[in-house]
Short mmCIF file of N, CA and C in Angstrom, two decimals:
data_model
loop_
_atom_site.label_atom_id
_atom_site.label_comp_id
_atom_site.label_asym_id
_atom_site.label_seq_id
_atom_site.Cartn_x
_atom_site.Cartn_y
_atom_site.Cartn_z
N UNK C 1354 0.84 -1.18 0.00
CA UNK C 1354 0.00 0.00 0.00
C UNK C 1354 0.89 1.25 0.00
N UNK C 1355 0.37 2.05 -0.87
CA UNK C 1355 1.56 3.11 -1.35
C UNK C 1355 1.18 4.36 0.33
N UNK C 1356 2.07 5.07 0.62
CA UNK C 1356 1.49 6.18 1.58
C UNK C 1356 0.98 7.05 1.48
N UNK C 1357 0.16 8.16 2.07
CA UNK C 1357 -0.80 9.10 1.77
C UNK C 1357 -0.09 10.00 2.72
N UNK C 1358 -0.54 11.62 2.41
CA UNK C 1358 0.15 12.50 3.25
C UNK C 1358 -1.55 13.59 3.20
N UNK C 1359 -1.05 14.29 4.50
CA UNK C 1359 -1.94 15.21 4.01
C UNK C 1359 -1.37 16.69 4.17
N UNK C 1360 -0.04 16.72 4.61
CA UNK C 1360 0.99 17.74 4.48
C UNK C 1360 1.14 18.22 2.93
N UNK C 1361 1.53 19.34 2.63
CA UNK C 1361 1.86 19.80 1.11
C UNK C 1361 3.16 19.66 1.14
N UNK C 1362 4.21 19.80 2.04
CA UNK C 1362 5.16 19.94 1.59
C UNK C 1362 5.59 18.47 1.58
N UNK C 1363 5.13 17.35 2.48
CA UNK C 1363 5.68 15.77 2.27
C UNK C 1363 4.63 15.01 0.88
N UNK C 1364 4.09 15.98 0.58
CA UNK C 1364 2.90 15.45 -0.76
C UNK C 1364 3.80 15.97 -1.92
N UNK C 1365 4.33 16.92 -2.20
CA UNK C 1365 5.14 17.47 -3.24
C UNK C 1365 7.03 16.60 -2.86
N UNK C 1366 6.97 16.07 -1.61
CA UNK C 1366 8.55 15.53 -1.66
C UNK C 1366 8.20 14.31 -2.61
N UNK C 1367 6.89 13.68 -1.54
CA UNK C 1367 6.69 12.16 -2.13
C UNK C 1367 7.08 12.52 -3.88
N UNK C 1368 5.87 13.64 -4.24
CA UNK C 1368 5.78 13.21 -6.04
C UNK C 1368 7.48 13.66 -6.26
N UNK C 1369 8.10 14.38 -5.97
CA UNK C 1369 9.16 14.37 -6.62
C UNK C 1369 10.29 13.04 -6.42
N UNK C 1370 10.06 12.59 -5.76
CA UNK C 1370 11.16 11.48 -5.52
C UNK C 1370 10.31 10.08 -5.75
N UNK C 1371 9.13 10.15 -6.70
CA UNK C 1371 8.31 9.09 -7.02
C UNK C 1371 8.99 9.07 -8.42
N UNK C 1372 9.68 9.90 -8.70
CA UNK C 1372 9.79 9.99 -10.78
C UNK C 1372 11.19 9.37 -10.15
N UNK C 1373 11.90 8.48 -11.38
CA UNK C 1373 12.65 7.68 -11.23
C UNK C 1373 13.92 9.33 -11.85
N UNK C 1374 13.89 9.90 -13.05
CA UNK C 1374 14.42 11.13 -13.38
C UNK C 1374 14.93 11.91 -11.87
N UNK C 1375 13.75 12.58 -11.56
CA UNK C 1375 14.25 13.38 -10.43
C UNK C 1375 15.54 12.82 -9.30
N UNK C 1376 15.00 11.55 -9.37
CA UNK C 1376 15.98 10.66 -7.99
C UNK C 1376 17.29 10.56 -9.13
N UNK C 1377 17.69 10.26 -9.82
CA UNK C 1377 18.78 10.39 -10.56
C UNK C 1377 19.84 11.75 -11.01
N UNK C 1378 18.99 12.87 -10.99
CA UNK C 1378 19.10 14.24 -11.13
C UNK C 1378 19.41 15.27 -9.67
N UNK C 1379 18.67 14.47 -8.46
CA UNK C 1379 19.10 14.28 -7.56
C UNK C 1379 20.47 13.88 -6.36
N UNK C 1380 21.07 13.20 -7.28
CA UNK C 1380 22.01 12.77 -6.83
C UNK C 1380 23.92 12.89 -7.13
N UNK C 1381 24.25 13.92 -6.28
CA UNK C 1381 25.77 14.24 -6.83
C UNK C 1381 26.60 14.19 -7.41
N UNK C 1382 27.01 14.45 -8.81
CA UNK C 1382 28.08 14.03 -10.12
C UNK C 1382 29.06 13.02 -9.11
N UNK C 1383 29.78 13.58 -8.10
CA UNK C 1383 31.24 12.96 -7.47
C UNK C 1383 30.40 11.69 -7.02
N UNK C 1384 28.95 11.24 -6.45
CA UNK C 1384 28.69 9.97 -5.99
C UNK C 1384 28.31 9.12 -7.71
N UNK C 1385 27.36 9.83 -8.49
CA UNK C 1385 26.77 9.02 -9.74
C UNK C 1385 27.75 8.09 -9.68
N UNK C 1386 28.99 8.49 -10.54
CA UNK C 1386 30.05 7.78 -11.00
C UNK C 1386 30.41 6.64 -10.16
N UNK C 1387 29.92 6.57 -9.18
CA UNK C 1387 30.29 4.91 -8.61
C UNK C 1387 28.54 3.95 -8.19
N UNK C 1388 28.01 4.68 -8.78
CA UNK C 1388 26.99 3.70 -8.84
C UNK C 1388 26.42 3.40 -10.61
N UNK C 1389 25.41 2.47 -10.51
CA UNK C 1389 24.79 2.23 -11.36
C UNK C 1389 23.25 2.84 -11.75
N UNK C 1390 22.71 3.44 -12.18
CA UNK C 1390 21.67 4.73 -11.91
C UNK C 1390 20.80 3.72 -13.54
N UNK C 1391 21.26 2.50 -13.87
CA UNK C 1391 20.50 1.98 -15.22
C UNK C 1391 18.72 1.35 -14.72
N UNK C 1392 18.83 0.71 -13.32
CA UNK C 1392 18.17 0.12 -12.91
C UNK C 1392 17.75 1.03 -11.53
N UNK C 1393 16.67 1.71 -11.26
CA UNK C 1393 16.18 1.88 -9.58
C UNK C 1393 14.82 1.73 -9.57
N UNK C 1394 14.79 1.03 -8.43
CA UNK C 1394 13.67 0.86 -7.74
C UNK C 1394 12.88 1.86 -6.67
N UNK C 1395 12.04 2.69 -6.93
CA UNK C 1395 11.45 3.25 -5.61
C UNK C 1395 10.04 2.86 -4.69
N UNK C 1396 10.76 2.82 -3.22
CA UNK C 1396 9.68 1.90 -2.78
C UNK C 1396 9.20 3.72 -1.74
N UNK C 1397 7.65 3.58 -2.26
CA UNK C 1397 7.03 4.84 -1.26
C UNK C 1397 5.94 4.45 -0.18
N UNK C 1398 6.37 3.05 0.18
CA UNK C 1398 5.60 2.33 1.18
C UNK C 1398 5.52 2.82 2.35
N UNK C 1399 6.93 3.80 2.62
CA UNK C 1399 6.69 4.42 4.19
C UNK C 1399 7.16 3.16 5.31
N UNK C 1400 8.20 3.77 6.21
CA UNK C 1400 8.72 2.73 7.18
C UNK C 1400 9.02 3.32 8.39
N UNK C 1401 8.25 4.77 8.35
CA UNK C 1401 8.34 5.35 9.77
C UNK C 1401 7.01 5.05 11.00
N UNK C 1402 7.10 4.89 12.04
CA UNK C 1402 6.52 5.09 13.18
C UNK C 1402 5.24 5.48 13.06
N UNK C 1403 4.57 5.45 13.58
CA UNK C 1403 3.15 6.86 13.57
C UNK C 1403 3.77 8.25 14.60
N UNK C 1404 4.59 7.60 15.46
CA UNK C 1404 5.01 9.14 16.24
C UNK C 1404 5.94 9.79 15.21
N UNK C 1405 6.63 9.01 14.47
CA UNK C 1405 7.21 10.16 13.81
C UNK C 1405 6.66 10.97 12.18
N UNK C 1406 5.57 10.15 11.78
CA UNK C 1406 4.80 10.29 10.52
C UNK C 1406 4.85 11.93 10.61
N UNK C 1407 4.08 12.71 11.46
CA UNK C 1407 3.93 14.03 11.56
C UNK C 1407 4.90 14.69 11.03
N UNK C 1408 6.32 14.13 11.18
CA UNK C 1408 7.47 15.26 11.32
C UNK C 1408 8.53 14.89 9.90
N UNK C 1409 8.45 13.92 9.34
CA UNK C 1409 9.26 13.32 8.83
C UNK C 1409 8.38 12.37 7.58
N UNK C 1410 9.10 12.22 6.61
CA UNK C 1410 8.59 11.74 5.55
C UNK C 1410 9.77 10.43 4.84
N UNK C 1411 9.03 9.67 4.16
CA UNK C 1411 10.76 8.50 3.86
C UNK C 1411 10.06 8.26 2.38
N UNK C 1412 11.07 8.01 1.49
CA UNK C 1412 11.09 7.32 0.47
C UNK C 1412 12.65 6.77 0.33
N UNK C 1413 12.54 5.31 -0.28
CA UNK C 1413 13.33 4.49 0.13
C UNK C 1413 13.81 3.82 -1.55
N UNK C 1414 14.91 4.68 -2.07
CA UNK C 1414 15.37 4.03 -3.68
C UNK C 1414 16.52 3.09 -3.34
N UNK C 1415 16.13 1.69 -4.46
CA UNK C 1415 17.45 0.36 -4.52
C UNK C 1415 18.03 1.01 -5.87
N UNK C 1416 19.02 0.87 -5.89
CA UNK C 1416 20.13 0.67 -7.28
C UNK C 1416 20.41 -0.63 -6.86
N UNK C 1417 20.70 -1.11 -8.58
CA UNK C 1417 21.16 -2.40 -8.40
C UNK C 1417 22.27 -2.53 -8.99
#
């Protein structure tokens, strides 16, 4: 089950780090170069707490 927000600003993080682009564009020339950016997975299932849901938001990308 994907997560729901009702915050704007963790509703606009989620969609941006839901596009596989952004998370790639995202991520520092000096790190790219030692990963593989051909294959990612983003999981927006959410793996925080309920005490911390309020304050904090997670999205969770695999490279393979």
């Amino acid at each position: 089950m994907a997560k729901t927000t009702t915050s704007p600003h963790d509703a606009c993080f989620m969609s941006f780090f839901s596009r596989e682009e952004f998370v790639r564009d995202f991520i520092p020339e000096e790190i790219k170069k030692h990963l593989d950016l051909t294959v990612i997975e983003i999981d927006m299932e959410g793996y925080l707490s309920e005490e911390f849901k309020e304050f904090y938001s997670d999205v969770v990308v695999k490279l393979s």
